[in-house]
Amino acid sequence: MTSRSVLDLAPVVPVVVVEDAADAVPLARALVAGGLPAIEVTLRTPAALDAIRAIAAEVPDAVVGAGTVISPENVRDSVAAGAQFLVSPGWTDALLDAMKASGVPFLPGVSTTSEVVALLERGVAEMKFFPAEAAGGTAYLKSLAGPLPQARFCPTGGITPALAPSYLALKNVGCVGGSWMLPGDAVAAKDWSRIEGLAREAAAVRKV
């Protein structure tokens, strides 16, 4: 799998914060059943690596990745847990080197033109645009397409079901990341059928 194929797995990549590792497998199964196989588990909680490990072992149709990867140690631990792709909110030379050496696809985070150019200079053309809405949204990404047509993005941050189609309509956007299909009350109630339904709605998002 390549980073480009991560961008093309589904129009929406769920960005998941797992507080209880026991929820990881049923949550992932609900997302996959709803048509969202690429799942980004953020490294924001102590349960994250166990969640990645469980999904990788027990949900074969899921493509589980690690998000909020901010250090070489995060890269090492995520891959060891079974992460099939890596996503960072930003990047440094050390982090980029570790991701490139990891053997799995990765989407380094950018929010400025200079960061995009620097990644292209390093041979990386697929990236995360974060925080998407705060950093300029669709207007900013559209303005990048002219001078930097080789760059392709997964915008994440502040994207809603109403905004997603306008992002997906951009020729330099492969997919969007979001968490609207994972409302806190549904996760707390372990209402996996509701999450599956919301995932199905997200998977049906189309370009405007």
PDB file of C-alpha atoms in Angstrom:
ATOM      1  CA  MET A   1       0.000   0.000   0.000  1.00  0.00           C
ATOM      2  CA  THR A   2       1.205   3.503  -0.809  1.00  0.00           C
ATOM      3  CA  SER A   3       0.279   6.831   0.742  1.00  0.00           C
ATOM      4  CA  ARG A   4      -1.669   7.569  -2.431  1.00  0.00           C
ATOM      5  CA  SER A   5      -3.755   4.442  -1.862  1.00  0.00           C
ATOM      6  CA  VAL A   6      -4.496   5.639   1.682  1.00  0.00           C
ATOM      7  CA  LEU A   7      -5.924   8.806   0.166  1.00  0.00           C
ATOM      8  CA  ASP A   8      -8.066   6.703  -2.160  1.00  0.00           C
ATOM      9  CA  LEU A   9      -9.443   4.058   0.209  1.00  0.00           C
ATOM     10  CA  ALA A  10     -12.548   6.074   1.105  1.00  0.00           C
ATOM     11  CA  PRO A  11     -13.703   9.671   0.808  1.00  0.00           C
ATOM     12  CA  VAL A  12     -13.549  10.038   4.591  1.00  0.00           C
ATOM     13  CA  VAL A  13     -10.963   8.761   7.083  1.00  0.00           C
ATOM     14  CA  PRO A  14     -12.401   8.582  10.616  1.00  0.00           C
ATOM     15  CA  VAL A  15     -10.127  10.227  13.162  1.00  0.00           C
ATOM     16  CA  VAL A  16     -10.612   8.134  16.281  1.00  0.00           C
ATOM     17  CA  VAL A  17      -9.710   8.883  19.886  1.00  0.00           C
ATOM     18  CA  VAL A  18      -9.949   5.640  21.869  1.00  0.00           C
ATOM     19  CA  GLU A  19     -10.235   6.008  25.632  1.00  0.00           C
ATOM     20  CA  ASP A  20     -10.916   2.307  26.332  1.00  0.00           C
ATOM     21  CA  ALA A  21      -9.045  -0.288  24.281  1.00  0.00           C
ATOM     22  CA  ALA A  22     -11.979  -2.666  24.715  1.00  0.00           C
ATOM     23  CA  ASP A  23     -13.998  -0.387  22.432  1.00  0.00           C
ATOM     24  CA  ALA A  24     -11.490  -0.527  19.595  1.00  0.00           C
ATOM     25  CA  VAL A  25     -12.618  -3.694  17.825  1.00  0.00           C
ATOM     26  CA  PRO A  26     -16.398  -3.130  17.863  1.00  0.00           C
ATOM     27  CA  LEU A  27     -15.878   0.510  16.883  1.00  0.00           C
ATOM     28  CA  ALA A  28     -13.620  -0.458  13.980  1.00  0.00           C
ATOM     29  CA  ARG A  29     -16.055  -3.147  12.841  1.00  0.00           C
ATOM     30  CA  ALA A  30     -18.858  -0.583  12.816  1.00  0.00           C
ATOM     31  CA  LEU A  31     -16.796   1.840  10.727  1.00  0.00           C
ATOM     32  CA  VAL A  32     -15.768  -0.863   8.261  1.00  0.00           C
ATOM     33  CA  ALA A  33     -19.351  -2.122   7.959  1.00  0.00           C
ATOM     34  CA  GLY A  34     -20.379   1.448   7.188  1.00  0.00           C
ATOM     35  CA  GLY A  35     -17.875   1.668   4.350  1.00  0.00           C
ATOM     36  CA  LEU A  36     -14.958   3.438   6.022  1.00  0.00           C
ATOM     37  CA  PRO A  37     -12.058   0.951   6.096  1.00  0.00           C
ATOM     38  CA  ALA A  38      -9.201   3.419   6.677  1.00  0.00           C
ATOM     39  CA  ILE A  39      -9.186   4.275  10.380  1.00  0.00           C
ATOM     40  CA  GLU A  40      -6.787   6.741  11.993  1.00  0.00           C
ATOM     41  CA  VAL A  41      -6.346   6.040  15.705  1.00  0.00           C
ATOM     42  CA  THR A  42      -4.760   9.071  17.308  1.00  0.00           C
ATOM     43  CA  LEU A  43      -1.965   8.659  19.830  1.00  0.00           C
ATOM     44  CA  ARG A  44      -3.697  10.983  22.284  1.00  0.00           C
ATOM     45  CA  THR A  45      -4.606   8.429  24.937  1.00  0.00           C
ATOM     46  CA  PRO A  46      -2.822   5.660  26.830  1.00  0.00           C
ATOM     47  CA  ALA A  47      -5.140   3.155  25.127  1.00  0.00           C
ATOM     48  CA  ALA A  48      -4.150   4.117  21.573  1.00  0.00           C
ATOM     49  CA  LEU A  49      -1.420   1.569  20.895  1.00  0.00           C
ATOM     50  CA  ASP A  50      -3.458  -1.263  22.401  1.00  0.00           C
ATOM     51  CA  ALA A  51      -6.372  -0.143  20.233  1.00  0.00           C
ATOM     52  CA  ILE A  52      -4.222  -0.240  17.093  1.00  0.00           C
ATOM     53  CA  ARG A  53      -2.896  -3.652  18.080  1.00  0.00           C
ATOM     54  CA  ALA A  54      -6.403  -5.042  18.616  1.00  0.00           C
ATOM     55  CA  ILE A  55      -7.818  -3.646  15.368  1.00  0.00           C
ATOM     56  CA  ALA A  56      -4.847  -4.924  13.363  1.00  0.00           C
ATOM     57  CA  ALA A  57      -5.276  -8.402  14.856  1.00  0.00           C
ATOM     58  CA  GLU A  58      -9.067  -8.736  14.878  1.00  0.00           C
ATOM     59  CA  VAL A  59     -10.528  -6.569  12.104  1.00  0.00           C
ATOM     60  CA  PRO A  60      -8.886  -7.807   8.888  1.00  0.00           C
ATOM     61  CA  ASP A  61     -10.945  -5.553   6.620  1.00  0.00           C
ATOM     62  CA  ALA A  62      -9.761  -2.432   8.438  1.00  0.00           C
ATOM     63  CA  VAL A  63      -6.695  -0.475   7.365  1.00  0.00           C
ATOM     64  CA  VAL A  64      -5.657   0.910  10.722  1.00  0.00           C
ATOM     65  CA  GLY A  65      -3.259   3.800  11.007  1.00  0.00           C
ATOM     66  CA  ALA A  66      -1.749   5.894  13.773  1.00  0.00           C
ATOM     67  CA  GLY A  67      -2.426   9.611  14.002  1.00  0.00           C
ATOM     68  CA  THR A  68      -0.845  12.388  16.056  1.00  0.00           C
ATOM     69  CA  VAL A  69       2.554  10.856  15.302  1.00  0.00           C
ATOM     70  CA  ILE A  70       5.013  13.490  16.488  1.00  0.00           C
ATOM     71  CA  SER A  71       8.284  11.671  17.232  1.00  0.00           C
ATOM     72  CA  PRO A  72      10.481   8.859  15.926  1.00  0.00           C
ATOM     73  CA  GLU A  73       9.441   6.909  19.020  1.00  0.00           C
ATOM     74  CA  ASN A  74       5.801   7.272  18.017  1.00  0.00           C
ATOM     75  CA  VAL A  75       6.697   5.903  14.588  1.00  0.00           C
ATOM     76  CA  ARG A  76       8.495   2.911  16.048  1.00  0.00           C
ATOM     77  CA  ASP A  77       5.778   2.079  18.576  1.00  0.00           C
ATOM     78  CA  SER A  78       2.926   2.515  16.082  1.00  0.00           C
ATOM     79  CA  VAL A  79       4.455   0.241  13.470  1.00  0.00           C
ATOM     80  CA  ALA A  80       5.271  -2.337  16.130  1.00  0.00           C
ATOM     81  CA  ALA A  81       1.610  -2.271  17.205  1.00  0.00           C
ATOM     82  CA  GLY A  82       0.472  -2.965  13.656  1.00  0.00           C
ATOM     83  CA  ALA A  83      -0.235   0.470  12.195  1.00  0.00           C
ATOM     84  CA  GLN A  84      -0.508   0.278   8.417  1.00  0.00           C
ATOM     85  CA  PHE A  85      -0.065   3.998   7.851  1.00  0.00           C
ATOM     86  CA  LEU A  86       1.104   7.031   9.827  1.00  0.00           C
ATOM     87  CA  VAL A  87      -0.313  10.551  10.039  1.00  0.00           C
ATOM     88  CA  SER A  88       1.352  13.532  11.675  1.00  0.00           C
ATOM     89  CA  PRO A  89      -0.041  16.997  12.435  1.00  0.00           C
ATOM     90  CA  GLY A  90       3.267  18.510  11.305  1.00  0.00           C
ATOM     91  CA  TRP A  91       6.791  17.381  10.569  1.00  0.00           C
ATOM     92  CA  THR A  92      10.465  17.869  11.305  1.00  0.00           C
ATOM     93  CA  ASP A  93      13.454  16.398   9.510  1.00  0.00           C
ATOM     94  CA  ALA A  94      13.887  13.768  12.244  1.00  0.00           C
ATOM     95  CA  LEU A  95      10.226  12.783  12.155  1.00  0.00           C
ATOM     96  CA  LEU A  96      10.142  12.658   8.366  1.00  0.00           C
ATOM     97  CA  ASP A  97      13.263  10.496   8.261  1.00  0.00           C
ATOM     98  CA  ALA A  98      11.693   8.076  10.742  1.00  0.00           C
ATOM     99  CA  MET A  99       8.442   7.896   8.784  1.00  0.00           C
ATOM    100  CA  LYS A 100      10.278   7.330   5.506  1.00  0.00           C
ATOM    101  CA  ALA A 101      12.306   4.537   7.121  1.00  0.00           C
ATOM    102  CA  SER A 102       9.256   2.901   8.731  1.00  0.00           C
ATOM    103  CA  GLY A 103       8.237   0.850   5.717  1.00  0.00           C
ATOM    104  CA  VAL A 104       4.605   1.988   5.885  1.00  0.00           C
ATOM    105  CA  PRO A 105       2.817   4.823   4.059  1.00  0.00           C
ATOM    106  CA  PHE A 106       2.674   8.177   5.822  1.00  0.00           C
ATOM    107  CA  LEU A 107       0.971  11.536   5.531  1.00  0.00           C
ATOM    108  CA  PRO A 108       3.039  14.322   7.111  1.00  0.00           C
ATOM    109  CA  GLY A 109       1.083  17.375   8.181  1.00  0.00           C
ATOM    110  CA  VAL A 110       1.401  20.791   6.542  1.00  0.00           C
ATOM    111  CA  SER A 111      -0.341  24.141   6.879  1.00  0.00           C
ATOM    112  CA  THR A 112       1.853  26.467   4.797  1.00  0.00           C
ATOM    113  CA  THR A 113       3.102  26.634   1.226  1.00  0.00           C
ATOM    114  CA  SER A 114       6.714  26.492   2.388  1.00  0.00           C
ATOM    115  CA  GLU A 115       6.066  23.215   4.221  1.00  0.00           C
ATOM    116  CA  VAL A 116       4.500  21.741   1.094  1.00  0.00           C
ATOM    117  CA  VAL A 117       7.465  22.808  -1.038  1.00  0.00           C
ATOM    118  CA  ALA A 118       9.902  21.397   1.508  1.00  0.00           C
ATOM    119  CA  LEU A 119       8.144  18.025   1.418  1.00  0.00           C
ATOM    120  CA  LEU A 120       8.101  17.981  -2.362  1.00  0.00           C
ATOM    121  CA  GLU A 121      11.831  18.670  -2.234  1.00  0.00           C
ATOM    122  CA  ARG A 122      12.152  15.557  -0.046  1.00  0.00           C
ATOM    123  CA  GLY A 123      10.181  13.438  -2.508  1.00  0.00           C
ATOM    124  CA  VAL A 124       6.889  13.435  -0.602  1.00  0.00           C
ATOM    125  CA  ALA A 125       3.801  14.470  -2.564  1.00  0.00           C
ATOM    126  CA  GLU A 126       0.938  13.158  -0.381  1.00  0.00           C
ATOM    127  CA  MET A 127       0.284  14.963   2.892  1.00  0.00           C
ATOM    128  CA  LYS A 128      -2.203  15.942   5.541  1.00  0.00           C
ATOM    129  CA  PHE A 129      -3.462  19.535   5.523  1.00  0.00           C
ATOM    130  CA  PHE A 130      -4.005  20.524   9.158  1.00  0.00           C
ATOM    131  CA  PRO A 131      -5.772  22.297  10.757  1.00  0.00           C
ATOM    132  CA  ALA A 132      -7.778  22.549   7.557  1.00  0.00           C
ATOM    133  CA  GLU A 133     -10.470  25.084   8.383  1.00  0.00           C
ATOM    134  CA  ALA A 134      -8.253  27.241  10.604  1.00  0.00           C
ATOM    135  CA  ALA A 135      -5.434  27.212   8.022  1.00  0.00           C
ATOM    136  CA  GLY A 136      -7.509  28.542   5.148  1.00  0.00           C
ATOM    137  CA  GLY A 137      -9.851  25.734   4.140  1.00  0.00           C
ATOM    138  CA  THR A 138     -10.853  25.054   0.563  1.00  0.00           C
ATOM    139  CA  ALA A 139      -9.783  28.481  -0.673  1.00  0.00           C
ATOM    140  CA  TYR A 140      -6.222  27.873   0.498  1.00  0.00           C
ATOM    141  CA  LEU A 141      -6.022  24.391  -0.992  1.00  0.00           C
ATOM    142  CA  LYS A 142      -7.464  25.603  -4.285  1.00  0.00           C
ATOM    143  CA  SER A 143      -4.796  28.292  -4.450  1.00  0.00           C
ATOM    144  CA  LEU A 144      -2.072  25.644  -4.026  1.00  0.00           C
ATOM    145  CA  ALA A 145      -3.269  23.558  -6.957  1.00  0.00           C
ATOM    146  CA  GLY A 146      -1.934  25.966  -9.582  1.00  0.00           C
ATOM    147  CA  PRO A 147       1.718  26.332  -8.545  1.00  0.00           C
ATOM    148  CA  LEU A 148       1.965  22.933  -6.797  1.00  0.00           C
ATOM    149  CA  PRO A 149      -0.220  20.515  -8.785  1.00  0.00           C
ATOM    150  CA  GLN A 150       1.854  17.508  -7.763  1.00  0.00           C
ATOM    151  CA  ALA A 151       0.867  17.860  -4.083  1.00  0.00           C
ATOM    152  CA  ARG A 152      -2.171  15.894  -2.898  1.00  0.00           C
ATOM    153  CA  PHE A 153      -3.882  16.247   0.472  1.00  0.00           C
ATOM    154  CA  CYS A 154      -6.058  14.766   3.186  1.00  0.00           C
ATOM    155  CA  PRO A 155      -7.492  17.863   4.911  1.00  0.00           C
ATOM    156  CA  THR A 156      -8.367  17.357   8.573  1.00  0.00           C
ATOM    157  CA  GLY A 157      -9.499  19.727  11.285  1.00  0.00           C
ATOM    158  CA  GLY A 158     -12.880  21.389  11.575  1.00  0.00           C
ATOM    159  CA  ILE A 159     -14.411  19.488   8.660  1.00  0.00           C
ATOM    160  CA  THR A 160     -18.118  18.691   8.954  1.00  0.00           C
ATOM    161  CA  PRO A 161     -20.523  16.703   6.767  1.00  0.00           C
ATOM    162  CA  ALA A 162     -21.636  19.994   5.220  1.00  0.00           C
ATOM    163  CA  LEU A 163     -18.063  21.046   4.378  1.00  0.00           C
ATOM    164  CA  ALA A 164     -16.689  17.686   3.232  1.00  0.00           C
ATOM    165  CA  PRO A 165     -18.143  17.730  -0.331  1.00  0.00           C
ATOM    166  CA  SER A 166     -16.526  21.078  -1.155  1.00  0.00           C
ATOM    167  CA  TYR A 167     -13.133  19.740  -0.052  1.00  0.00           C
ATOM    168  CA  LEU A 168     -13.570  16.539  -2.033  1.00  0.00           C
ATOM    169  CA  ALA A 169     -14.416  18.565  -5.127  1.00  0.00           C
ATOM    170  CA  LEU A 170     -10.853  19.929  -5.213  1.00  0.00           C
ATOM    171  CA  LYS A 171      -8.571  18.126  -7.631  1.00  0.00           C
ATOM    172  CA  ASN A 172      -5.709  18.077  -5.111  1.00  0.00           C
ATOM    173  CA  VAL A 173      -7.774  16.428  -2.342  1.00  0.00           C
ATOM    174  CA  GLY A 174      -7.979  12.644  -2.129  1.00  0.00           C
ATOM    175  CA  CYS A 175     -10.010  12.309   1.048  1.00  0.00           C
ATOM    176  CA  VAL A 176     -10.857  14.198   4.216  1.00  0.00           C
ATOM    177  CA  GLY A 177     -10.356  13.291   7.855  1.00  0.00           C
ATOM    178  CA  GLY A 178     -13.026  13.854  10.457  1.00  0.00           C
ATOM    179  CA  SER A 179     -14.716  12.584  13.577  1.00  0.00           C
ATOM    180  CA  TRP A 180     -18.340  13.633  13.069  1.00  0.00           C
ATOM    181  CA  MET A 181     -19.384   9.985  12.594  1.00  0.00           C
ATOM    182  CA  LEU A 182     -18.122   9.277  16.121  1.00  0.00           C
ATOM    183  CA  PRO A 183     -20.258  11.440  18.425  1.00  0.00           C
ATOM    184  CA  GLY A 184     -19.181  11.183  22.038  1.00  0.00           C
ATOM    185  CA  ASP A 185     -22.568  10.069  23.320  1.00  0.00           C
ATOM    186  CA  ALA A 186     -22.708   7.188  20.832  1.00  0.00           C
ATOM    187  CA  VAL A 187     -19.204   6.027  21.747  1.00  0.00           C
ATOM    188  CA  ALA A 188     -19.946   6.312  25.477  1.00  0.00           C
ATOM    189  CA  ALA A 189     -23.144   4.298  25.017  1.00  0.00           C
ATOM    190  CA  LYS A 190     -21.318   1.780  22.816  1.00  0.00           C
ATOM    191  CA  ASP A 191     -24.009   2.361  20.214  1.00  0.00           C
ATOM    192  CA  TRP A 192     -22.122   0.686  17.396  1.00  0.00           C
ATOM    193  CA  SER A 193     -25.169   0.420  15.139  1.00  0.00           C
ATOM    194  CA  ARG A 194     -25.598   4.197  15.244  1.00  0.00           C
ATOM    195  CA  ILE A 195     -21.926   4.676  14.438  1.00  0.00           C
ATOM    196  CA  GLU A 196     -22.242   2.239  11.542  1.00  0.00           C
ATOM    197  CA  GLY A 197     -25.139   4.293  10.189  1.00  0.00           C
ATOM    198  CA  LEU A 198     -23.204   7.544  10.508  1.00  0.00           C
ATOM    199  CA  ALA A 199     -20.214   5.902   8.839  1.00  0.00           C
ATOM    200  CA  ARG A 200     -22.429   4.818   5.951  1.00  0.00           C
ATOM    201  CA  GLU A 201     -23.620   8.394   5.528  1.00  0.00           C
ATOM    202  CA  ALA A 202     -20.020   9.635   5.573  1.00  0.00           C
ATOM    203  CA  ALA A 203     -18.941   7.027   3.026  1.00  0.00           C
ATOM    204  CA  ALA A 204     -21.675   8.286   0.702  1.00  0.00           C
ATOM    205  CA  VAL A 205     -20.302  11.844   0.686  1.00  0.00           C
ATOM    206  CA  ARG A 206     -19.717  12.950  -2.864  1.00  0.00           C
ATOM    207  CA  LYS A 207     -18.104  15.913  -4.546  1.00  0.00           C
ATOM    208  CA  VAL A 208     -20.267  18.941  -5.173  1.00  0.00           C
TER     209      VAL A 208
END
